[in-house]
Structures are given as C-alpha cells and as structure tokens.
Amino acid sequence: MRAYQVQRAIQAAMSSASSLGLTARHAAVLHNSNKIALRLRPCDVLARVAPAAHRGAQLEVDIAQRLSEAGSPVAALTAPRVFVRDDYEITLWTYYEPVTTAAMPPADYAQALDRLHAGMRRVHLSVPHFTDRVAQAQTLVAARDRTPELAGADRTFLAGTLDRLRRAVSDSGRPEQLLHGEPHPGNLLRTAAGPLFIDFETCCRGPVEFDLAHAPDEVAGHYPGVDHRLLRECRTLVQAMITTWRWDRDDRFPDGRRLGVRWLSELRSAGSRRGAGGGGPLGGEQIV
C-alpha cells in the first residue's frame, strides 16, 4: 500500500480494535504489499488490513475458526469477525512473539503442514479450485493493459507455461482436498506454542503437492506419500503464477519488478534444462 493508504489502514485497524474495548495507541507495520499486517499496542493484537474490494477476509475467518476447532496448527483469532472501516476489511488475530529468527527445520515444517492438511480434510467449505487461481494469472497475462511492461515473447512464454502445467497438474489423478494455498515460510510462525500457520484467504482445493510447492525444497523429503514428479510440475506452476503477479501494474510487492525479471529468467532456464534432458525444480525463494 502507498503511504497515504497505510495511514488510513492504521486508523481503520485501531478503530476496529477499540470497538472491542481493546487499547490501541500505536501501530507498527510488520508487512506491507497489497495488504498490510500491523502490530497494535498496548493490546498486542495483530491486525491484517486489505482493501474491501479483495473480499477474502470472511472466508479466511471462517476457515481459521473451523481449523482451530479441529485442533490444527493455526494462529488464533482475537475476534471471529470481519470489520469494515473506510473501504478496508480488517481482521484481528493473536500476536505471537517469534521464538527465533532461524529457519524452521524441514522435518518440523513437514509435520506442521501434514497436521494442517489432516485438519483441512475435516473442514467442509466452498473454496475455489487451484485452477481458478491459475486462471487469474492467465487472465492477467492476457490483459496487456494490466501488464503493459511484459514483453510479447515473455507474455507468450508465460501463457504457454501456465496452460501446460495447469493441465498437467489437473490430469495427475492425485486426490484433492482443501489446501492452504500459499504455505510458504512467511505464512508459518515459530512460536512458543509451536509452528502456526497464518493467512488463509488463498485457500483452495487441489493435490497436497500444490501446497508443498510453496515450501522449501527440503520439506517434501519429510512429508508422507509425495508424488515427486507432480511436485516438480507444481513448483514450476507456482513459479509461473508468482512471476505473473509481479508484472501486474498494480502490484505493490517490495522490489517486485526486479523479482519478476529474475523469475522469468529462472523459468526459461528450467525449460531449457527440461528440453536438454534435465528438469529439476526451480531454485530461489517462493514469494507470493
């Protein structure tokens, strides 16, 4: 969000907290892209604020509530509702002080994700299919007015990659279930209560390999029953999707355009390796 939007979002979050009788005099921005995360003090609540046009907050609250009731490793809501203030949607969550800044061991990451998926198999809600999310990226690639800086050859390459891998993953025959949608390291907290997942507005249905594609490569070695060929295809599909987001003219991800250029290069290199008989998964961080 831009600076003036951040100030409005902070006021909306503070107003929401105050309506619950919480004291919120200060707000620290923890993350700022197309939406922001704030730590409100002295009540020590985490506020997540997004433009109301996104319309994903209610689904996130519903899923988080159901998963918490199922005993899944998820962050707790401070209030099980969505607040609407000044064209923003605000959700309030427990703030967890990080216990360490070190990367989570792959085995712990895999165990937490396996537990999350087990809980998700007990939750029945209507959510988009993973192919709906791919279709959003395909629409963005096709819309030259929304991705004006994407060169013609790159546009054709991305469109072909998204289409080919969407079909490959859809036709895999693997069981499908409710997924987190983006369980990358930024959405898994290390807390005194153990690993906890956050950010459920991207939940979708699909094979578990689609979720694993967002996690560090080493995690899959500790997750039971992985189809590693499908996982490689999912990793490349996810890379193509997040590359597409970075070319959106309205994208506000920090340093997003540089990442878009870099990830396009990685996708092309991976395609060349496959054509030459290689074909390992793409390297680099998974950022959405």
CSV table of C-alpha atoms in Angstrom, one decimal, residues 116-281:
chain,number,residue,atom,x,y,z
A,116,LEU,CA,-2.7,-28.8,8.8
A,117,HIS,CA,-3.8,-30.9,5.9
A,118,ALA,CA,-5.2,-33.5,8.2
A,119,GLY,CA,-7.4,-30.9,9.9
A,120,MET,CA,-8.4,-29.5,6.5
A,121,ARG,CA,-9.7,-32.9,5.4
A,122,ARG,CA,-12.3,-32.4,8.2
A,123,VAL,CA,-13.4,-29.0,7.1
A,124,HIS,CA,-16.1,-28.6,4.5
A,125,LEU,CA,-16.4,-25.2,3.0
A,126,SER,CA,-16.8,-24.0,-0.6
A,127,VAL,CA,-13.5,-22.7,-1.8
A,128,PRO,CA,-12.0,-22.1,-5.3
A,129,HIS,CA,-10.2,-24.9,-7.1
A,130,PHE,CA,-6.4,-24.3,-7.6
A,131,THR,CA,-7.2,-24.0,-11.4
A,132,ASP,CA,-9.2,-20.9,-10.6
A,133,ARG,CA,-6.1,-19.3,-9.2
A,134,VAL,CA,-4.2,-20.3,-12.3
A,135,ALA,CA,-6.9,-18.8,-14.4
A,136,GLN,CA,-6.5,-15.5,-12.6
A,137,ALA,CA,-2.8,-15.5,-13.6
A,138,GLN,CA,-3.8,-16.4,-17.2
A,139,THR,CA,-6.2,-13.5,-17.3
A,140,LEU,CA,-3.5,-11.2,-16.1
A,141,VAL,CA,-1.1,-12.4,-18.8
A,142,ALA,CA,-3.7,-11.9,-21.5
A,143,ALA,CA,-4.6,-8.4,-20.3
A,144,ARG,CA,-2.0,-6.1,-21.9
A,145,ASP,CA,-3.5,-3.1,-20.2
A,146,ARG,CA,-2.8,-4.7,-16.8
A,147,THR,CA,0.7,-6.0,-17.6
A,148,PRO,CA,1.9,-3.3,-20.0
A,149,GLU,CA,5.6,-3.8,-19.3
A,150,LEU,CA,5.5,-7.6,-20.1
A,151,ALA,CA,7.3,-8.1,-23.5
A,152,GLY,CA,5.5,-10.0,-26.2
A,153,ALA,CA,7.8,-13.0,-26.1
A,154,ASP,CA,7.6,-13.2,-22.3
A,155,ARG,CA,3.8,-12.9,-22.4
A,156,THR,CA,3.6,-15.8,-24.9
A,157,PHE,CA,6.0,-17.9,-22.8
A,158,LEU,CA,4.1,-17.3,-19.5
A,159,ALA,CA,0.8,-18.1,-21.1
A,160,GLY,CA,2.1,-21.4,-22.6
A,161,THR,CA,3.7,-22.4,-19.3
A,162,LEU,CA,0.6,-21.7,-17.2
A,163,ASP,CA,-1.6,-23.6,-19.6
A,164,ARG,CA,0.6,-26.6,-20.0
A,165,LEU,CA,1.2,-27.0,-16.2
A,166,ARG,CA,-2.4,-26.4,-15.3
A,167,ARG,CA,-3.4,-29.3,-17.5
A,168,ALA,CA,-0.6,-31.5,-16.2
A,169,VAL,CA,-1.5,-31.0,-12.6
A,170,SER,CA,-5.2,-31.3,-13.2
A,171,ASP,CA,-4.8,-34.5,-15.1
A,172,SER,CA,-2.5,-36.1,-12.5
A,173,GLY,CA,-5.2,-38.2,-10.9
A,174,ARG,CA,-4.0,-37.4,-7.4
A,175,PRO,CA,-6.6,-37.0,-4.5
A,176,GLU,CA,-7.7,-33.4,-3.9
A,177,GLN,CA,-8.6,-31.7,-0.7
A,178,LEU,CA,-8.8,-28.3,1.0
A,179,LEU,CA,-5.4,-26.6,0.9
A,180,HIS,CA,-3.8,-23.6,2.5
A,181,GLY,CA,-2.9,-22.2,-1.0
A,182,GLU,CA,0.3,-20.4,0.0
A,183,PRO,CA,2.0,-22.2,2.9
A,184,HIS,CA,5.4,-20.5,2.3
A,185,PRO,CA,7.8,-19.7,5.2
A,186,GLY,CA,6.3,-16.2,5.5
A,187,ASN,CA,3.0,-17.8,6.5
A,188,LEU,CA,4.4,-20.2,9.1
A,189,LEU,CA,5.2,-18.7,12.5
A,190,ARG,CA,7.6,-20.3,15.0
A,191,THR,CA,6.0,-19.6,18.4
A,192,ALA,CA,6.2,-20.8,22.0
A,193,ALA,CA,3.0,-22.8,21.2
A,194,GLY,CA,4.8,-24.5,18.2
A,195,PRO,CA,4.6,-23.8,14.5
A,196,LEU,CA,1.4,-22.0,13.5
A,197,PHE,CA,0.0,-21.2,10.0
A,198,ILE,CA,-1.5,-17.8,9.1
A,199,ASP,CA,-3.1,-16.2,6.0
A,200,PHE,CA,-5.9,-18.4,4.8
A,201,GLU,CA,-7.5,-16.2,2.2
A,202,THR,CA,-5.8,-18.1,-0.6
A,203,CYS,CA,-7.3,-21.5,0.4
A,204,CYS,CA,-8.3,-23.7,-2.5
A,205,ARG,CA,-8.8,-27.3,-3.5
A,206,GLY,CA,-6.2,-29.4,-5.1
A,207,PRO,CA,-3.5,-32.1,-4.5
A,208,VAL,CA,-1.2,-31.6,-1.5
A,209,GLU,CA,1.8,-31.2,-3.9
A,210,PHE,CA,0.4,-27.8,-4.8
A,211,ASP,CA,0.8,-26.7,-1.2
A,212,LEU,CA,4.2,-28.4,-0.9
A,213,ALA,CA,5.4,-26.4,-3.9
A,214,HIS,CA,5.3,-23.2,-1.8
A,215,ALA,CA,7.5,-24.8,1.0
A,216,PRO,CA,11.4,-25.0,0.9
A,217,ASP,CA,12.6,-27.9,-1.3
A,218,GLU,CA,13.8,-30.0,1.7
A,219,VAL,CA,10.4,-30.1,3.3
A,220,ALA,CA,9.0,-32.6,0.8
A,221,GLY,CA,11.5,-35.2,1.9
A,222,HIS,CA,9.8,-35.4,5.3
A,223,TYR,CA,6.2,-35.3,4.1
A,224,PRO,CA,4.5,-38.7,3.6
A,225,GLY,CA,3.4,-40.0,0.3
A,226,VAL,CA,4.6,-37.3,-2.1
A,227,ASP,CA,4.4,-37.7,-5.8
A,228,HIS,CA,7.7,-36.0,-6.6
A,229,ARG,CA,7.1,-35.7,-10.4
A,230,LEU,CA,3.9,-33.9,-9.7
A,231,LEU,CA,5.6,-31.8,-7.1
A,232,ARG,CA,8.2,-30.6,-9.7
A,233,GLU,CA,5.3,-29.6,-12.0
A,234,CYS,CA,3.6,-27.8,-9.2
A,235,ARG,CA,6.7,-25.9,-8.3
A,236,THR,CA,7.1,-24.6,-11.8
A,237,LEU,CA,3.4,-23.8,-12.0
A,238,VAL,CA,3.7,-21.8,-8.8
A,239,GLN,CA,6.8,-20.0,-10.0
A,240,ALA,CA,4.9,-19.0,-13.2
A,241,MET,CA,2.0,-17.7,-11.2
A,242,ILE,CA,4.0,-15.6,-8.8
A,243,THR,CA,6.1,-14.3,-11.7
A,244,THR,CA,2.9,-13.1,-13.3
A,245,TRP,CA,1.8,-11.3,-10.2
A,246,ARG,CA,5.0,-9.3,-10.2
A,247,TRP,CA,4.1,-7.8,-13.7
A,248,ASP,CA,0.7,-6.5,-12.6
A,249,ARG,CA,0.8,-2.7,-12.9
A,250,ASP,CA,-1.0,-2.5,-9.5
A,251,ASP,CA,1.4,-4.9,-7.7
A,252,ARG,CA,2.9,-3.3,-4.6
A,253,PHE,CA,5.3,-6.1,-3.6
A,254,PRO,CA,8.6,-4.7,-2.5
A,255,ASP,CA,11.1,-4.9,-5.4
A,256,GLY,CA,8.5,-6.8,-7.3
A,257,ARG,CA,9.6,-5.9,-10.8
A,258,ARG,CA,13.2,-6.9,-10.3
A,259,LEU,CA,11.9,-10.3,-9.0
A,260,GLY,CA,9.6,-10.6,-12.0
A,261,VAL,CA,12.5,-10.3,-14.3
A,262,ARG,CA,14.6,-12.7,-12.3
A,263,TRP,CA,11.9,-15.3,-12.0
A,264,LEU,CA,11.2,-15.2,-15.8
A,265,SER,CA,14.8,-15.9,-16.4
A,266,GLU,CA,14.7,-18.9,-14.0
A,267,LEU,CA,11.6,-20.3,-15.7
A,268,ARG,CA,13.2,-20.1,-19.1
A,269,SER,CA,16.4,-21.7,-17.8
A,270,ALA,CA,14.3,-24.5,-16.2
A,271,GLY,CA,12.5,-25.0,-19.5
A,272,SER,CA,15.8,-25.3,-21.4
A,273,ARG,CA,17.1,-27.9,-18.9
A,274,ARG,CA,14.0,-30.0,-19.4
A,275,GLY,CA,14.4,-29.7,-23.2
A,276,ALA,CA,18.0,-30.9,-22.8
A,277,GLY,CA,17.1,-33.8,-20.6
A,278,GLY,CA,17.3,-32.1,-17.2
A,279,GLY,CA,14.4,-30.8,-15.3
A,280,GLY,CA,15.0,-30.3,-11.6
A,281,PRO,CA,12.8,-27.9,-9.7
